[in-house]
Coordinates of C-alpha atoms in Angstrom, one line a residue:
X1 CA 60.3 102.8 115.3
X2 CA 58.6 105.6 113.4
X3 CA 61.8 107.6 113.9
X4 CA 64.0 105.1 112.4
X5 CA 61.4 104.8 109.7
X6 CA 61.7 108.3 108.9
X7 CA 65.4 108.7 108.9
X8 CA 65.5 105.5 106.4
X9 CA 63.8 107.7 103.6
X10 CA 67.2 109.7 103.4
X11 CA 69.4 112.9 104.2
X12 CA 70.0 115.8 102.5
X13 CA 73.2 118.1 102.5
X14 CA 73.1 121.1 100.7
X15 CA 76.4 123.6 100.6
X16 CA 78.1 125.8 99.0
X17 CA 82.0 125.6 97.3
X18 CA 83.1 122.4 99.2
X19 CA 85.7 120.6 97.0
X20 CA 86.5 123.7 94.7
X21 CA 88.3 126.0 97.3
X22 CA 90.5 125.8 100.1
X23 CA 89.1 126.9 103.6
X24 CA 88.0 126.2 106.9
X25 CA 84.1 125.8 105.9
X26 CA 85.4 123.7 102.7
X27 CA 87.3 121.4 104.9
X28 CA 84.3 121.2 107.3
X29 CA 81.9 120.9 104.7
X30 CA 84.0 117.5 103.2
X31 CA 84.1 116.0 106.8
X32 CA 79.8 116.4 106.7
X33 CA 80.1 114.5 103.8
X34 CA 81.9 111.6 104.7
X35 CA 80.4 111.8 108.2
X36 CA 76.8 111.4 106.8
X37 CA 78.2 109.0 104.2
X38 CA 79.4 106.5 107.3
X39 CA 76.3 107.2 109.0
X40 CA 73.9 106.3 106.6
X41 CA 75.3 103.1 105.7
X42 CA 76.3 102.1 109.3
X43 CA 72.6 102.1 109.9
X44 CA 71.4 100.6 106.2
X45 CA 70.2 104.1 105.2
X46 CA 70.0 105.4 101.4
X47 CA 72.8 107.1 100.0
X48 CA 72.6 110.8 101.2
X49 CA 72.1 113.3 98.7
X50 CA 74.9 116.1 98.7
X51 CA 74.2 119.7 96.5
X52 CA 76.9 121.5 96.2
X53 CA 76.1 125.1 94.8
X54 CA 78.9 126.3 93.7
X55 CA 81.3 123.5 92.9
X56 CA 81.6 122.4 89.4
X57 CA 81.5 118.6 87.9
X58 CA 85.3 118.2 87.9
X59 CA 85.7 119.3 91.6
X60 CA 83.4 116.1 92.5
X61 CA 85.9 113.1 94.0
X62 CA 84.0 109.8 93.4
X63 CA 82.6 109.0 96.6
X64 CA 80.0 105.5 96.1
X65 CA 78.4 106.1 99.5
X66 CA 77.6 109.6 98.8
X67 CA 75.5 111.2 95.8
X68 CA 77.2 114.7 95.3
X69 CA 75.9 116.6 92.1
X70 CA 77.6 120.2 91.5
X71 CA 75.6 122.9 90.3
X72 CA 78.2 125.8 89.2
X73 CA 76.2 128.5 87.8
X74 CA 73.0 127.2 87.7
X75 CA 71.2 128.9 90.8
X76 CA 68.0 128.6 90.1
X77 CA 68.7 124.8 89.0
X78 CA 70.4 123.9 92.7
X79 CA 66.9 125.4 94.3
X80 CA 64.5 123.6 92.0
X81 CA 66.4 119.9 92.6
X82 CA 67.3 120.6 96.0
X83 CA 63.6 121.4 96.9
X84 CA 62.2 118.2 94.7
X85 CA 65.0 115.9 96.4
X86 CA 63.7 117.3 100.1
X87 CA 60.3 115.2 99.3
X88 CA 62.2 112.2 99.2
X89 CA 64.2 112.9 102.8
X90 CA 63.6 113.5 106.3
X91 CA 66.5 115.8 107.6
X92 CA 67.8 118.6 106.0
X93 CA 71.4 120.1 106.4
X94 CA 72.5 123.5 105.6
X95 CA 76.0 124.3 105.1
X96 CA 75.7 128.1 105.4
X97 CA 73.7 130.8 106.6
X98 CA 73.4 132.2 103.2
X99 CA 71.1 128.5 102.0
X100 CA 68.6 129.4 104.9
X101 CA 66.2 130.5 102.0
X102 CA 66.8 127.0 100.3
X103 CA 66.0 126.0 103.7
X104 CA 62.8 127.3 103.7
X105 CA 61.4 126.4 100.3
X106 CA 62.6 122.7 100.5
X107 CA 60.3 123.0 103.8
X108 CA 57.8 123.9 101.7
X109 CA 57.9 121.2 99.3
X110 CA 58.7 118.6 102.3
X111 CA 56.9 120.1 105.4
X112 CA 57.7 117.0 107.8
X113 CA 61.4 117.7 107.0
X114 CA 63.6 118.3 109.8
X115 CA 66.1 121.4 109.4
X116 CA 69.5 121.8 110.9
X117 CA 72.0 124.5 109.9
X118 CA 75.5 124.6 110.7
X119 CA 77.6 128.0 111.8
X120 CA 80.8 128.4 111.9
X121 CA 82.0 132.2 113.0
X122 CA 81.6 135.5 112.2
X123 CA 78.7 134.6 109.2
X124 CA 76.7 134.4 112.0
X125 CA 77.8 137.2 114.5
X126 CA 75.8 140.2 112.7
X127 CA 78.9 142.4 112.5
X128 CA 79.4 144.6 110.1
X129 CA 83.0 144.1 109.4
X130 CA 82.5 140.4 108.4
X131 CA 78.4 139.8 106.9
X132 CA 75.5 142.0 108.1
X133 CA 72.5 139.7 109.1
X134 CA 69.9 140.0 106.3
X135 CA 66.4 141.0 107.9
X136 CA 64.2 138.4 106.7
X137 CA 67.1 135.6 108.7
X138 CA 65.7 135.7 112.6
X139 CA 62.3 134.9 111.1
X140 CA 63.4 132.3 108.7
X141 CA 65.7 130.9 111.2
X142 CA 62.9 130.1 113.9
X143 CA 62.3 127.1 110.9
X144 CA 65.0 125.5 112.3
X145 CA 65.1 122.4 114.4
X146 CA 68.8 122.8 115.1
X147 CA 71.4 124.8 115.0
X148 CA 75.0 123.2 114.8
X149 CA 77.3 125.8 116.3
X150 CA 81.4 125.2 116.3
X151 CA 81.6 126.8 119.6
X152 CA 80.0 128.5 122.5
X153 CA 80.8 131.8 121.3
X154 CA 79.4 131.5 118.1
X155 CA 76.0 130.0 119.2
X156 CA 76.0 132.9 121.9
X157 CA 76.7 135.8 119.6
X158 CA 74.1 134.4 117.3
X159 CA 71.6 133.6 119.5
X160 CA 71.5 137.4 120.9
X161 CA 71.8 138.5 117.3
X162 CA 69.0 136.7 116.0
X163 CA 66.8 136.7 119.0
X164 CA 67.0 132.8 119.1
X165 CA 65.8 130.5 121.7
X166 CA 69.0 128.7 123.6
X167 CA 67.4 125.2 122.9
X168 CA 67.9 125.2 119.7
X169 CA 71.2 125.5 119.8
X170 CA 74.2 122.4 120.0
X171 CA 78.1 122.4 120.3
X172 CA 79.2 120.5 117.3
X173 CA 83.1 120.9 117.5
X174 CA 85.6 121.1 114.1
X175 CA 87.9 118.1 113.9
X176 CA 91.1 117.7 112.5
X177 CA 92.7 114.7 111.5
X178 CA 95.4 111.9 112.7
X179 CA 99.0 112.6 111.8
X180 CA 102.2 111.1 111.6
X181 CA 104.1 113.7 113.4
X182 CA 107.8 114.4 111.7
X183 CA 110.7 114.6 113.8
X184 CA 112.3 117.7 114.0
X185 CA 114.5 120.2 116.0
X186 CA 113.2 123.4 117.2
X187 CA 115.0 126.8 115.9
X188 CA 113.1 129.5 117.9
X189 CA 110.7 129.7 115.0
X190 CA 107.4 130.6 116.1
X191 CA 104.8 130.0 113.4
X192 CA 101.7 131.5 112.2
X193 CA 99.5 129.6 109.2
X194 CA 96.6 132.1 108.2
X195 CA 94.6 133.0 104.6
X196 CA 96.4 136.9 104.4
X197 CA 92.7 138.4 102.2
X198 CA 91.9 141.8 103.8
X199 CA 88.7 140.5 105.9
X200 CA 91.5 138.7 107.8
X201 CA 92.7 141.3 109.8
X202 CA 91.1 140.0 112.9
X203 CA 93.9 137.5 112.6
X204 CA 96.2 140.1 114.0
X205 CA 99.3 139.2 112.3
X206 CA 100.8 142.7 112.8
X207 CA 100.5 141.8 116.8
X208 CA 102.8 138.8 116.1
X209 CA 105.1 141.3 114.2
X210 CA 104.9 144.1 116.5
X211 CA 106.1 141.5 119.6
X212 CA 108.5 140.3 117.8
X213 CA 110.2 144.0 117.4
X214 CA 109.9 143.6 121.3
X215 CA 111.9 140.5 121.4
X216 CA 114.8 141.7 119.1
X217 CA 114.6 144.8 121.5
X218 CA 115.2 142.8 124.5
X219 CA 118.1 140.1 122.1
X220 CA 115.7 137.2 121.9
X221 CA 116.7 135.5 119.3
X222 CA 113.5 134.4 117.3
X223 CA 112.1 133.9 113.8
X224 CA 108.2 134.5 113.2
X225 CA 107.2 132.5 109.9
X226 CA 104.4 133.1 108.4
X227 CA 102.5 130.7 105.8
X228 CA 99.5 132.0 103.6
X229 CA 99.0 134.1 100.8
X230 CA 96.6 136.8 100.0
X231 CA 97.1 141.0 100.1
X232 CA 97.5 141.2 103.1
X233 CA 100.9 139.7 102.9
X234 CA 102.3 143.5 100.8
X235 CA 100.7 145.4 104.0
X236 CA 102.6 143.0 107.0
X237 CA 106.0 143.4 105.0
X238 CA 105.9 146.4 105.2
X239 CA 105.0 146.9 108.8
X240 CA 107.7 144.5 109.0
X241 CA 110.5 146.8 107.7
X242 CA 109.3 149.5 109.2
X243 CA 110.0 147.9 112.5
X244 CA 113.6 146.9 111.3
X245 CA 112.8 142.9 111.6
X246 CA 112.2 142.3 108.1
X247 CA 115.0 139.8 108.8
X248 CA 113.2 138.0 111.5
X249 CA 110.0 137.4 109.7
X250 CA 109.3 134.9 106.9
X251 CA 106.7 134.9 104.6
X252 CA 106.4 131.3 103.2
X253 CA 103.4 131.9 101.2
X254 CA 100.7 128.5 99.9
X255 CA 102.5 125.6 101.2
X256 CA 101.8 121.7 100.5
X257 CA 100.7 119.4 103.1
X258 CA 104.3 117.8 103.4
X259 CA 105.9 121.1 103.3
X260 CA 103.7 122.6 106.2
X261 CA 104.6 119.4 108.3
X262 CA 108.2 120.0 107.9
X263 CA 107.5 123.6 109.0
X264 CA 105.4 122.5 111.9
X265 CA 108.4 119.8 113.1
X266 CA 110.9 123.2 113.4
X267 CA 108.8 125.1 114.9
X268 CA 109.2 125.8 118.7
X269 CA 105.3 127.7 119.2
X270 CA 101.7 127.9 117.4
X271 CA 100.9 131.9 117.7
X272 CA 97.5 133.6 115.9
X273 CA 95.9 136.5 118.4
X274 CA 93.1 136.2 116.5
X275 CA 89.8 138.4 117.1
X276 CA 87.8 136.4 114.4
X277 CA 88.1 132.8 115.3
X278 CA 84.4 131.1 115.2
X279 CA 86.3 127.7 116.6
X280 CA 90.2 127.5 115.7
X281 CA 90.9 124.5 114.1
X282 CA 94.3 126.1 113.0
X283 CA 95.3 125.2 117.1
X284 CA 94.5 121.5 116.6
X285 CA 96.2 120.9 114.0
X286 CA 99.4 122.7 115.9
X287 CA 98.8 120.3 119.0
X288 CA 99.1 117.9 116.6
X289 CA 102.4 118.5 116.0
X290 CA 103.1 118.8 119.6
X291 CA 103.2 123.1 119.9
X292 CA 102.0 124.8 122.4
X293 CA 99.5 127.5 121.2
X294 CA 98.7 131.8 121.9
X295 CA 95.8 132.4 120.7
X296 CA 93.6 135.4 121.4
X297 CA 91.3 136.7 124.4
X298 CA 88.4 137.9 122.2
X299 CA 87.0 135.1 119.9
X300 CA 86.1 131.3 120.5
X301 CA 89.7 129.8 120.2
X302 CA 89.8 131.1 124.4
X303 CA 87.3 128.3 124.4
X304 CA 89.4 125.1 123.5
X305 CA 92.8 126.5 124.9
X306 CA 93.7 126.0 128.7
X307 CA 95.6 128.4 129.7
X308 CA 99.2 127.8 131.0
X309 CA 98.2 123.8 130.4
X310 CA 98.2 123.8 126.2
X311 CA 98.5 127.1 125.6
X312 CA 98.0 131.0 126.1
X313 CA 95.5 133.5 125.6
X314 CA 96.8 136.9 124.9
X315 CA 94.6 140.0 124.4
X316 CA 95.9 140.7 120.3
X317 CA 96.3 144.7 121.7
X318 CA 98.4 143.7 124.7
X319 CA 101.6 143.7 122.6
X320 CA 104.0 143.4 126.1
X321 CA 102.0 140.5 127.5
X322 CA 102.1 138.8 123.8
X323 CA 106.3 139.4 123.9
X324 CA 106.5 138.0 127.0
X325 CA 104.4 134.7 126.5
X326 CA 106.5 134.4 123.4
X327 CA 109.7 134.1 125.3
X328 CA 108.6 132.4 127.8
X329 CA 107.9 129.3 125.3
X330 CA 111.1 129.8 123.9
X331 CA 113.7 129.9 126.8
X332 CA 111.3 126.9 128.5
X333 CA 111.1 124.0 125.6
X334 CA 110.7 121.4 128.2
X335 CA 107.3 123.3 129.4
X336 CA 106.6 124.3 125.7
X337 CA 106.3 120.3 124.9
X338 CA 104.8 119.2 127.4
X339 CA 102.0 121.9 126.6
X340 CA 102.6 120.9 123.0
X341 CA 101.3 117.4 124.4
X342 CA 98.9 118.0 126.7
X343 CA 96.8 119.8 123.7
X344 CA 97.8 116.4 121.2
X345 CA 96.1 114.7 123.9
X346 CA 93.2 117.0 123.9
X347 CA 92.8 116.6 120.4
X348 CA 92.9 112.6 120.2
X349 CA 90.4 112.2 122.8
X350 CA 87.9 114.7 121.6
X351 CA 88.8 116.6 118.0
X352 CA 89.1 113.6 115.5
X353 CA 87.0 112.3 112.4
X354 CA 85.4 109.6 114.8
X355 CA 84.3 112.0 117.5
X356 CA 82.9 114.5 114.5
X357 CA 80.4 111.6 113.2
X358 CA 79.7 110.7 116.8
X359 CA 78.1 114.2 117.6
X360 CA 76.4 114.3 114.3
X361 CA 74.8 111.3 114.9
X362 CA 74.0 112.6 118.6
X363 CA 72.7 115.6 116.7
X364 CA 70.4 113.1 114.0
X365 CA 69.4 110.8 117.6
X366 CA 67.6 113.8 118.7
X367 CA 65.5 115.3 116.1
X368 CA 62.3 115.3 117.0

């Protein structure tokens, strides 16, 4: 009873852009907000309160069952409300590593509150060519009642970095989701959807280009399409001509929603080697569409794929192996749909909105 009690004085999500840019944490960050939202007035709850740090006023959708205030600029504003609106809450999410200090002084003002932070990926892993763990973090983070980890690999690569007890630790999966798949016919295009900034690297596009230079070797005929924008995009053209398949790889660029379903329904194969992937969502939403996936041996996305059942995993260095999964998928469409929909059923019986706010709520039961 005192539990329930406790929970009724409120929630508090604090995060950073959310609603203002376009990414995997930003998407995340939205589903937190609607989960808590449901959650709180499933069970009669206040409103939760929802800081966004860097959003501004007009990013803000009108959401009644959720109070979301954007701060823009004003740092030092977001810390001195966020800590006074802690005293009126019991459970404290964090949207980022980088708010752990918020964290901390909103435990300050509210010391019964209950802390959890969510991770996502390499924010977490302490490596160098992503974000350096600040020194004051492993202490700070021994605050924490939970952390929600995306995968195995994250909450593992964390845990060692900051010297973390494995009980704090839960799997708290991204979701994706329900469509209404478009029919379409496959034309040998395999497709790639990826943010091209120069941290993104680890996606290993240039893998994806490099096999396909096999395949036009060996006269399979394939087209590798590439959707996402960013500086990368100069650098993979030109690797691109200097393979001589300039004319087998499209660079679509931003897409819209309806446009990237229409790419989806011709593709024939999901592909993205990645080396960075803290979960992968990018491989739900190509189940979705009913494509088998590659993905890469050395990140968490090895976690969710079952090989030769939805998908492959391909070391992004092992260009031959990469080649030959490739054409494998495309002179076998029967077994490349039937992977395609053994990963859509995946997805609807574990990776949607309802199963997101179900762990949450596991995650809320549990607080001590």
């Amino acid at each position: 009873m005192r539990k329930v009690e406790a929970h009724n004085r409120g929630i508090l999500f604090l995060a950073l852009d959310t609603y203002g840019r376009v990414g995997g944490i930003q998407r995340f960050n939205r589903r937190v907000v609607a989960a808590l939202a449901e959650i709180s007035g499933d069970r009669g709850w206040r409103r939760p309160v929802m800081h966004i740090m860097r959003d501004v006023d007009a990013d803000i959708p009108e959401v009644a069952s959720a109070a979301i205030r954007a701060f823009g600029s004003r740092r030092l504003d977001f810390i001195v409300r966020s800590a006074a609106a802690s005293r009126n809450c019991s459970i404290l999410f964090l949207g980022h590593i980088n708010l752990l200090p918020v964290g901390l002084i909103c435990k300050l003002a509210a010391p019964r509150i209950k802390l959890v932070l969510f991770v996502h990926g390499d924010e977490v892993w302490d490596d160098p060519a992503y974000r350096r763990m600040r020194f004051y973090e492993p202490l700070m983070a021994r605050a924490l009642n939970r952390i929600a980890s995306v995968s195995a690999f994250t909450a593992n690569r964390m845990r060692k970095a900051f010297a973390l007890p494995a009980e704090t630790f839960r799997l708290f999966p991204n979701a994706v989701d329900r469509i209404d798949r478009q029919p379409g016919k496959s034309v040998r295009n395999i497709l790639t959807v990826a943010r091209l900034d120069r941290h993104d690297r680890g996606k290993n596009i240039d893998a994806l280009i490099k096999a396909v230079a096999l395949l036009k070797h060996r006269n399979v005929k394939c087209v590798l399409q590439v959707v996402g924008e960013g500086p990368l995009k100069r650098e993979l053209a030109s690797l691109a001509r200097e393979l001589a398949v300039e004319d087998r790889v499209e660079f679509l660029g931003r897409v819209s929603d309806a446009g990237l379903a229409g790419i989806y329904a011709q593709a024939s194969l999901f592909a993205m080697p990645s080396s960075k992937e803290g979960f992968g969502i990018v491989f739900l939403e190509a189940w979705l569409h009913g494509l088998p996936v590659i993905c890469g041996t050395e990140d968490a996305a090895a976690e969710i794929v079952r090989e030769g059942i939805d998908g492959f995993a391909v070391n992004p260095r092992d260009i031959e192996t990469l080649a030959r999964k490739m054409a494998m998928l495309l002179a076998q469409p029967g077994m490349a749909a039937a992977m395609g929909e053994a990963g859509a059923e995946k997805v609807r019986s574990g990776y949607l909105m309802e199963h997101f706010k179900g762990n949450l709520e596991k995650i809320i039961a549990e607080l001590p």
